PDB file of C-alpha atoms and ligand atoms in Angstrom:
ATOM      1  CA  UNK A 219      17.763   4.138 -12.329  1.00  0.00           C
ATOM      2  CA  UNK A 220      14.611   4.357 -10.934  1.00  0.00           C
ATOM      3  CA  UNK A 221      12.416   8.137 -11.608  1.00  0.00           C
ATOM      4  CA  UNK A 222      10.550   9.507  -8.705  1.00  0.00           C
ATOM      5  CA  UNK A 223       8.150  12.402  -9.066  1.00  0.00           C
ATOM      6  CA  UNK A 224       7.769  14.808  -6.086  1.00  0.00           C
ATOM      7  CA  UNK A 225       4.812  17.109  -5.621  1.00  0.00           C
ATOM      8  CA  UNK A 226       5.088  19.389  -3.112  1.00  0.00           C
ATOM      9  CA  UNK A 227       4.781  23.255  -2.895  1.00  0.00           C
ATOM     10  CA  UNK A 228       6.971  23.974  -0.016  1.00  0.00           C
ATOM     11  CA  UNK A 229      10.358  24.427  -1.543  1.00  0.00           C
ATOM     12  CA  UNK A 230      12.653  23.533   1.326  1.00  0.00           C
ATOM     13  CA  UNK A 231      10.908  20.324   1.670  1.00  0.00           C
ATOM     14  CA  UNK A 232      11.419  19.466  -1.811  1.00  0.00           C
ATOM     15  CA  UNK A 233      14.896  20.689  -2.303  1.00  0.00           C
ATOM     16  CA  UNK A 234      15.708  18.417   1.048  1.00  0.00           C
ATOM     17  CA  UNK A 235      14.158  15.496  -0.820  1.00  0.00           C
ATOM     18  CA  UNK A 236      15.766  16.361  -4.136  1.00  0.00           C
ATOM     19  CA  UNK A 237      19.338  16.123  -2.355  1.00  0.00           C
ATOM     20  CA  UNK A 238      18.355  13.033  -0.225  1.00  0.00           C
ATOM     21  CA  UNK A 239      16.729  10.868  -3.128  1.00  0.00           C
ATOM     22  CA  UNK A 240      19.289  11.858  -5.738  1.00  0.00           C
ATOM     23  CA  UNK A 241      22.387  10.960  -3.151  1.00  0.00           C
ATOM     24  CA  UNK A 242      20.721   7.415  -3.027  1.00  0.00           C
ATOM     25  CA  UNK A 243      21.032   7.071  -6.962  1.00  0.00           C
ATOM     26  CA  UNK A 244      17.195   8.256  -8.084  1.00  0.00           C
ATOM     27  CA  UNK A 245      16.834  10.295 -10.541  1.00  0.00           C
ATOM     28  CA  UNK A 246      14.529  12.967  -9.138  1.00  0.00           C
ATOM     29  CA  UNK A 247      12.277  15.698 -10.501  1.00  0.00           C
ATOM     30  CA  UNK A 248       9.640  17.765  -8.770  1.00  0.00           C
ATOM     31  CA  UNK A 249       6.079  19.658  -9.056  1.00  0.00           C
ATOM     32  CA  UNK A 250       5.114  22.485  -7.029  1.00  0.00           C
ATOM     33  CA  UNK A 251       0.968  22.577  -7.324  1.00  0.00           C
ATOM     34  CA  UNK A 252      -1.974  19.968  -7.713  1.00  0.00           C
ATOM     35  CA  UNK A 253      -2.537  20.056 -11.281  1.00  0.00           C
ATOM     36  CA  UNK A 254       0.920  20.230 -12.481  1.00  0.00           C
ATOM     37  CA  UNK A 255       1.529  17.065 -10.342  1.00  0.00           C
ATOM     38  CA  UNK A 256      -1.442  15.432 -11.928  1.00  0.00           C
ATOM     39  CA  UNK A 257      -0.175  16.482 -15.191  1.00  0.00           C
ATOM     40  CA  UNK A 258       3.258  15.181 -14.923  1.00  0.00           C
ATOM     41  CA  UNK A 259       2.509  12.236 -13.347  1.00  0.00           C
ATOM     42  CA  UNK A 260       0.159  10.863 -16.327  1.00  0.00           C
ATOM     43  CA  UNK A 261       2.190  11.832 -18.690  1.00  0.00           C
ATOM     44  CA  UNK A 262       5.497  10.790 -17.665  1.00  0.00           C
ATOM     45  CA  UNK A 263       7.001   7.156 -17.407  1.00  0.00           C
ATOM     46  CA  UNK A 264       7.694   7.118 -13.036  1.00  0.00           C
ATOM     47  CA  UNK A 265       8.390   4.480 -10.750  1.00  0.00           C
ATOM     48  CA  UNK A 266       7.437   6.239  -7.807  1.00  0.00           C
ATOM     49  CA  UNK A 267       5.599   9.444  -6.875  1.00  0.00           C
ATOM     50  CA  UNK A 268       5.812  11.479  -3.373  1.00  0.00           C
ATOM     51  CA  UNK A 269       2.730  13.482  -3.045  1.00  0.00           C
ATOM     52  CA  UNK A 270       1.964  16.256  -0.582  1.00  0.00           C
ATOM     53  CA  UNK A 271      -1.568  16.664   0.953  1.00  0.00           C
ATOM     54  CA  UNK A 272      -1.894  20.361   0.988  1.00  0.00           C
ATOM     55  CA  UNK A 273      -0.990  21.281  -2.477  1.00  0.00           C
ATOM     56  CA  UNK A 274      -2.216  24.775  -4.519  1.00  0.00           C
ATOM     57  CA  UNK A 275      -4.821  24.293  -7.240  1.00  0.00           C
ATOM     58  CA  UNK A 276      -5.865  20.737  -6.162  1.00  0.00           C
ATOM     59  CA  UNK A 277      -5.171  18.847  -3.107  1.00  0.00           C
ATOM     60  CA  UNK A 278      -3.026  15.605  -3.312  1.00  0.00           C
ATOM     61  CA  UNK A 279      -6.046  13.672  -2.047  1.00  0.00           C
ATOM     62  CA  UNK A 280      -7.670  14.521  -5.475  1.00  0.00           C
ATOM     63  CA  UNK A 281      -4.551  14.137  -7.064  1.00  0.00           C
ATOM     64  CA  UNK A 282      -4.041  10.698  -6.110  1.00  0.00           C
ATOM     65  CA  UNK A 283      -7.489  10.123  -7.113  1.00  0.00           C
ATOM     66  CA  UNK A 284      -7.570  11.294 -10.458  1.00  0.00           C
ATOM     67  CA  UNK A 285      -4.575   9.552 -11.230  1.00  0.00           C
ATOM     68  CA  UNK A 286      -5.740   6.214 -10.312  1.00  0.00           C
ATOM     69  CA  UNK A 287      -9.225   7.133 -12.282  1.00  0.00           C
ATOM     70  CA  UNK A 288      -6.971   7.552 -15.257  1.00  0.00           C
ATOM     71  CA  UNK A 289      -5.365   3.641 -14.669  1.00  0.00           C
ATOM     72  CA  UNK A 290      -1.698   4.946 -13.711  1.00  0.00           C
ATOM     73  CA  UNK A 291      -0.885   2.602 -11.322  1.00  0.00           C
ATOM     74  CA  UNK A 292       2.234   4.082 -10.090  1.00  0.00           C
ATOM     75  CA  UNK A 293       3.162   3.675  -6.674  1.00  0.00           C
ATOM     76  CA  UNK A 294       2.191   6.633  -4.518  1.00  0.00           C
ATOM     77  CA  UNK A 295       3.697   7.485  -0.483  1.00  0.00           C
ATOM     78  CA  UNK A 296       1.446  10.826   0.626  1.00  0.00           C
ATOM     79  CA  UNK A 297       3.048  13.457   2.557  1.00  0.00           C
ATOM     80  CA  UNK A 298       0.336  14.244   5.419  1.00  0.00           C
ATOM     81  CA  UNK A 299       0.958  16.755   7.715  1.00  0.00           C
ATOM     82  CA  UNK A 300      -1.225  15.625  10.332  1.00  0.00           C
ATOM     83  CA  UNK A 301      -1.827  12.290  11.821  1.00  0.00           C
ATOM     84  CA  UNK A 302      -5.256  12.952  11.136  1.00  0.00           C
ATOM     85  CA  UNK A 303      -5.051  12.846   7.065  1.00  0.00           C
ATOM     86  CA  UNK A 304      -3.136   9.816   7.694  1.00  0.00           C
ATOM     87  CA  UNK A 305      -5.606   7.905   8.509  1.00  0.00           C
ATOM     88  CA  UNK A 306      -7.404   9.465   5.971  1.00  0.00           C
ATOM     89  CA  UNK A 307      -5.212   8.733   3.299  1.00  0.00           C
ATOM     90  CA  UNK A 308      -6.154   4.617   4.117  1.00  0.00           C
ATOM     91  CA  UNK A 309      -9.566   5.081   4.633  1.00  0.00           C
ATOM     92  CA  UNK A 310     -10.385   6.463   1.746  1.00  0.00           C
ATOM     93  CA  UNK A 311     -10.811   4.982  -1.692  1.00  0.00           C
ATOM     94  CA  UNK A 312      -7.448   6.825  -3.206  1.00  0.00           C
ATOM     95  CA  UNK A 313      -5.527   4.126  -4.385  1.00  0.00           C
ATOM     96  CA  UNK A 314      -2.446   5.637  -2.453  1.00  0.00           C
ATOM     97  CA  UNK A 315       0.001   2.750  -1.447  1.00  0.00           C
ATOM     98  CA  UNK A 316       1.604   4.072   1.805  1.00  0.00           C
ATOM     99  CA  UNK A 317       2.064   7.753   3.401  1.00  0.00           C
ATOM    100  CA  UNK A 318       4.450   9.196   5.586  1.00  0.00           C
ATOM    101  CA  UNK A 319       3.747  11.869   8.446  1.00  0.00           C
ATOM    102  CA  UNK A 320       5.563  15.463   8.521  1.00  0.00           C
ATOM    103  CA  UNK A 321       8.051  16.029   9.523  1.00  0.00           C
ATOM    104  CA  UNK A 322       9.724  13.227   8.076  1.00  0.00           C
ATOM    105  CA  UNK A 323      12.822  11.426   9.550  1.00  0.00           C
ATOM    106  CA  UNK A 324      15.199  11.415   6.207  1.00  0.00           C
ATOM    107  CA  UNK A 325      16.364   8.249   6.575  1.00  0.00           C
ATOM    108  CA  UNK A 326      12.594   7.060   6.951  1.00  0.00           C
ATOM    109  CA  UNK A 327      11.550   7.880   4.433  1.00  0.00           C
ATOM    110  CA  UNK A 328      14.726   6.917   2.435  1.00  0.00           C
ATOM    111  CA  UNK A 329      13.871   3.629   3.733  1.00  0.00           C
ATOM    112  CA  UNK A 330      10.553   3.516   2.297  1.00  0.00           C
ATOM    113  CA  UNK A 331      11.157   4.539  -0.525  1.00  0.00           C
ATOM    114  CA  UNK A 332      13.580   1.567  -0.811  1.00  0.00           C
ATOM    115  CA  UNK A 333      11.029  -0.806   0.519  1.00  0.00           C
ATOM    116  CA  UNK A 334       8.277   0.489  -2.385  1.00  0.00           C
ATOM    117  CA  UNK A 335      10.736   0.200  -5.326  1.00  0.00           C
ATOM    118  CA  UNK A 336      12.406  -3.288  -3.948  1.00  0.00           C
ATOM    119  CA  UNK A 337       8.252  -4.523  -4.038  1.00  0.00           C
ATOM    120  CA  UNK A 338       8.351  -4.090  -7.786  1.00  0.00           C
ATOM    121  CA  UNK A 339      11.375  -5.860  -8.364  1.00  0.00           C
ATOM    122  CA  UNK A 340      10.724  -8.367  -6.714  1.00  0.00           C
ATOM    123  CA  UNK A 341       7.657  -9.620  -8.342  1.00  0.00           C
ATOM    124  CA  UNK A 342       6.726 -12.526  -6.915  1.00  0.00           C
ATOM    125  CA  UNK A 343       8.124 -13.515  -3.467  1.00  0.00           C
ATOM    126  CA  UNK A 344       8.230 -17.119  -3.739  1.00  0.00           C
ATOM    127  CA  UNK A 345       7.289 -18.552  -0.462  1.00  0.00           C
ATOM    128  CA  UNK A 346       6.895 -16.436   2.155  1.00  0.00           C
ATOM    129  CA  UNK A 347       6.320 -18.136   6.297  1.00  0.00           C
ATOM    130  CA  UNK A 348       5.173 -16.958   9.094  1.00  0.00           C
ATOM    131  CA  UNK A 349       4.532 -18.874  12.595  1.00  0.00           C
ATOM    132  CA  UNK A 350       3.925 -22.561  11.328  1.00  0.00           C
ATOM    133  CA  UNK A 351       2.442 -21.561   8.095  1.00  0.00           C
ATOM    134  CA  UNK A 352       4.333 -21.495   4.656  1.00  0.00           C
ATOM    135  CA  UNK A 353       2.959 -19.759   1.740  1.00  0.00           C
ATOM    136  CA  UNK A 354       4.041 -20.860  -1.419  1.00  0.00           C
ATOM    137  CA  UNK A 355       3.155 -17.784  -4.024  1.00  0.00           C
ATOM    138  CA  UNK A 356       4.205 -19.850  -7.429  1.00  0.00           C
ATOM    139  CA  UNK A 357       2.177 -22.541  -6.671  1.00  0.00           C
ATOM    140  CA  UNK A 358      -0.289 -21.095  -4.896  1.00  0.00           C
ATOM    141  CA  UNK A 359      -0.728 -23.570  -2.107  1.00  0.00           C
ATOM    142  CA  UNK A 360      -0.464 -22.487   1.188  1.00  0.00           C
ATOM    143  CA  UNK A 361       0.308 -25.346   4.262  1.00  0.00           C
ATOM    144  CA  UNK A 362       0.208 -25.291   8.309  1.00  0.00           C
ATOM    145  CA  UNK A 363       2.957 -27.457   9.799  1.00  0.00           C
ATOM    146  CA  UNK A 364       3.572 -29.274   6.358  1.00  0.00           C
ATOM    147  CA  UNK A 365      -0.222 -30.041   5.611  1.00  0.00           C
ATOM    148  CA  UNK A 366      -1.642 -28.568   2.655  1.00  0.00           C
ATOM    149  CA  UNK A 367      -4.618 -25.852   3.807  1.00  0.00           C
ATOM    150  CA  UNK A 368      -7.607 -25.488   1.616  1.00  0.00           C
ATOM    151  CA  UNK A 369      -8.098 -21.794   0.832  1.00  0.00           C
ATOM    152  CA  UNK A 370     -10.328 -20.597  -1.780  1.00  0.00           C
ATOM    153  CA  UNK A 371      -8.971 -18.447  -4.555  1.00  0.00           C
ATOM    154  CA  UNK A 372     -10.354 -15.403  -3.433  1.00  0.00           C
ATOM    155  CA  UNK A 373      -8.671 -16.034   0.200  1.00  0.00           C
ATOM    156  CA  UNK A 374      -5.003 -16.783  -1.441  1.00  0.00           C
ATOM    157  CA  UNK A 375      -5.800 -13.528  -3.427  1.00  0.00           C
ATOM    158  CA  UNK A 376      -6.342 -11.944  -0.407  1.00  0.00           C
ATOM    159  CA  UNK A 377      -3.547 -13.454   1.828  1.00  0.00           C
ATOM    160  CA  UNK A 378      -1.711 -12.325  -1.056  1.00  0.00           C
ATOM    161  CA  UNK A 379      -2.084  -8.532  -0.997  1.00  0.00           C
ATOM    162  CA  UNK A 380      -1.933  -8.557   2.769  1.00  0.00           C
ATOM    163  CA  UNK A 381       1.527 -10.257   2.742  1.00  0.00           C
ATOM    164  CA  UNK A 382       2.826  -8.410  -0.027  1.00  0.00           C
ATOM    165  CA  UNK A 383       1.711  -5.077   2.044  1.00  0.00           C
ATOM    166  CA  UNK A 384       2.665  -6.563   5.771  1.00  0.00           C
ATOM    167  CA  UNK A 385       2.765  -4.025   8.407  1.00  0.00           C
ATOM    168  CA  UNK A 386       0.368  -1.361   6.608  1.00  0.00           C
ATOM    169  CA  UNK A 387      -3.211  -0.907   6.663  1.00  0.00           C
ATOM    170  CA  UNK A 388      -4.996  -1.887   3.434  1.00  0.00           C
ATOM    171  CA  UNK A 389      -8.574  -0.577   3.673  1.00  0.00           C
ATOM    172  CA  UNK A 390     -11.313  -3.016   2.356  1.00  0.00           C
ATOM    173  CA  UNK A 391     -12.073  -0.889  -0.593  1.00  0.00           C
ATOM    174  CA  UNK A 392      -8.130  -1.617  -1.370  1.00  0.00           C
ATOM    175  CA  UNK A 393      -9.153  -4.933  -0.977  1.00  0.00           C
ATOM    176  CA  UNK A 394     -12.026  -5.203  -2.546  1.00  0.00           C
ATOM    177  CA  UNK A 395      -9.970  -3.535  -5.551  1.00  0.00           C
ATOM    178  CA  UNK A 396      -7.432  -6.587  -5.755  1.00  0.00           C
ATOM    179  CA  UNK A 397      -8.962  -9.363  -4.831  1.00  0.00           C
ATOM    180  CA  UNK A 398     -12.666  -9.378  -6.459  1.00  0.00           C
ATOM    181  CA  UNK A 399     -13.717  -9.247 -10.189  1.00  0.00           C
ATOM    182  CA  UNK A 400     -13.584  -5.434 -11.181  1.00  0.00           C
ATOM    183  CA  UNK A 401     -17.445  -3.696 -11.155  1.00  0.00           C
ATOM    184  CA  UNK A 402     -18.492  -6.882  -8.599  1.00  0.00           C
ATOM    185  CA  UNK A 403     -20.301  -4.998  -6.214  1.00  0.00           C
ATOM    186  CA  UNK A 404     -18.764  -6.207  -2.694  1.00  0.00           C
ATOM    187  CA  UNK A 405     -19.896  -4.877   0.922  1.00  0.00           C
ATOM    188  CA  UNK A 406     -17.552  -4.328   3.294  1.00  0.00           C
ATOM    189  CA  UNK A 407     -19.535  -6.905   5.432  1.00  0.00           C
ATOM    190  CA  UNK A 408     -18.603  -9.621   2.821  1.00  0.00           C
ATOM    191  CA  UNK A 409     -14.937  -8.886   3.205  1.00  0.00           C
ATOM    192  CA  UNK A 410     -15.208  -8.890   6.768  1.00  0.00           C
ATOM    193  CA  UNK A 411     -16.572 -12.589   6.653  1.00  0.00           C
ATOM    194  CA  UNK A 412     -14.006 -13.620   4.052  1.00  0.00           C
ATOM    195  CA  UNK A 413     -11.379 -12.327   6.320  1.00  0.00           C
ATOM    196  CA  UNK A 414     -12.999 -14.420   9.099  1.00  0.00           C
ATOM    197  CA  UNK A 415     -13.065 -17.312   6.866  1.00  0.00           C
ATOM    198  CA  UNK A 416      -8.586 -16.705   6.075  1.00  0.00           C
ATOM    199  CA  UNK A 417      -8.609 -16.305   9.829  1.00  0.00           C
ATOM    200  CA  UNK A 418     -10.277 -19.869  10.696  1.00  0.00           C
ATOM    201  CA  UNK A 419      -7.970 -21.037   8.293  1.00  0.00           C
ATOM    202  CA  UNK A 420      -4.508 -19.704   8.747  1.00  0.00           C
ATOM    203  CA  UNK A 421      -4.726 -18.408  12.601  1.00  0.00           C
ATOM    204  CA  UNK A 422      -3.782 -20.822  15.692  1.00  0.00           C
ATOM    205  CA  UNK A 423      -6.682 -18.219  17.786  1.00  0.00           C
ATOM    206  CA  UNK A 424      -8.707 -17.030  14.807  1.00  0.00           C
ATOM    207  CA  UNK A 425     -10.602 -14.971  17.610  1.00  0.00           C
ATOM    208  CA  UNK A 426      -7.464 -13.648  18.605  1.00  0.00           C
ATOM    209  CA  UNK A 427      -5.422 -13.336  15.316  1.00  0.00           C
ATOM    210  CA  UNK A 428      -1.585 -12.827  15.731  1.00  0.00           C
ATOM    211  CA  UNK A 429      -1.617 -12.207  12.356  1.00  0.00           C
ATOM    212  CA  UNK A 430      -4.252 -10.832  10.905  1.00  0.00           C
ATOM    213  CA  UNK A 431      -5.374  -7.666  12.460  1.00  0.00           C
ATOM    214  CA  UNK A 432      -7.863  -5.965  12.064  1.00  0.00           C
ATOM    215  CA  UNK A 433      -7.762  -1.904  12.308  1.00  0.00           C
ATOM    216  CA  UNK A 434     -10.985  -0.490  12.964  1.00  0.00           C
ATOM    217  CA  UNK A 435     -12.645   1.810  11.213  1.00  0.00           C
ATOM    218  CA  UNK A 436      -9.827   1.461   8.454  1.00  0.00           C
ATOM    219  CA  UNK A 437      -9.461  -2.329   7.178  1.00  0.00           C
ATOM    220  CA  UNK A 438      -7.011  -4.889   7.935  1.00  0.00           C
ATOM    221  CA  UNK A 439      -3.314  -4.971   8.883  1.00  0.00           C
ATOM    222  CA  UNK A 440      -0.882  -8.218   8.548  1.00  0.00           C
ATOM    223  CA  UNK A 441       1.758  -8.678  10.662  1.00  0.00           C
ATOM    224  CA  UNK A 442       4.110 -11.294  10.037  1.00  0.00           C
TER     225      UNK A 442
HETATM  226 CA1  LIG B 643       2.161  21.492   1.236  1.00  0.00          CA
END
């Protein structure tokens, strides 16, 4: 049974989710200001965390923060209020996995929460396709129309991450963050040509991907 951690300071919120996530099986418990978030979340075992943006004591920008500073690499969904810290919550180097906009449709966000805890079971997802392009994940080989495609081991890494996260943004910093050696220093400019590079390899228009989008001001977005 998987535990999810809620922060959030606005009871009937909470108590809504409470209900909700523990009707769908979770076992559920909850944290009503910044720090006592921050504080349960390191020091508890959780599969899954649901933090607010406007918390008391500390937001859940710095919340999110601190906790990936400390190398908890829970999954984290933000609760922004505005469509505003949304984009927010990508751009910036939080570490936060996927966010959902208030007010919330229940069954949303039930869904999401589904699709973050099946992506750790899963592992691994074998081979995954798209268009006439097969990506083979154990082997690491990725082919167009049957024919073996060279890609570089940073490229697969980053394929990777953007399949594994299809249909969100990932920032480059999130990028950068999976796919290079940690402490490399990487400009965003090199991920943008690396990008270019997975495009020329992988798109039938790499000027006009169908794939691999690119969001701007944010990072990159694969659809597939
Ligand atoms: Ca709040």
């Amino acid at each position: 049974m998987a535990r999810i951690l809620i922060v959030e300071d606005e009871a009937d919120i909470a108590l809504g989710l409470v209900d909700d996530l523990t009707r769908e099986g979770y076992q559920v418990e909850t944290a009503a200001t910044g720090p006592e978030g921050l504080k349960r979340a390191r020091g508890e075992a959780w599969e899954l965390i649901l933090l607010d943006v406007m918390l008391p004591g500390m937001d859940g920008f710095d919340v999110c923060r601190e906790l990936r500073r400390a190398r908890v690499r829970t999954p984290v969904i933000m609760l922004t209020a505005r469509a505003h810290d949304a984009e927010k919550v990508m751009g910036l180097e939080l570490g936060a996995d996927d966010y959902v906009t208030k007010p919330f449709n229940p069954r949303e966000l039930r869904a999401r929460v589904k699709a973050m805890l099946r992506r750790l079971d899963d592992g691994s997802p074998g081979v995954y396709c798209f268009g006439s392009v097969e990506v083979d994940f154990d082997r690491a080989e990725v082919r167009c129309g049957g024919t073996p495609i060279d890609l570089t081991a940073l490229e697969f890494r980053l394929l990777r991450v953007l399949i594994e996260r299809r249909g969100r943004v990932l920032s480059r910093a999130q990028l950068i963050e999976v796919a290079w050696e940690p402490a490399t220093h990487v400009s965003d400019r090199v991920v943008d040509t690396h990008i270019l590079h997975l495009r020329q390899k992988i798109e039938r228009e790499p000027s006009r991907p169908q794939y691999l989008h690119g969001v701007r001001g944010i990072g990159y977005r694969f659809d597939g």
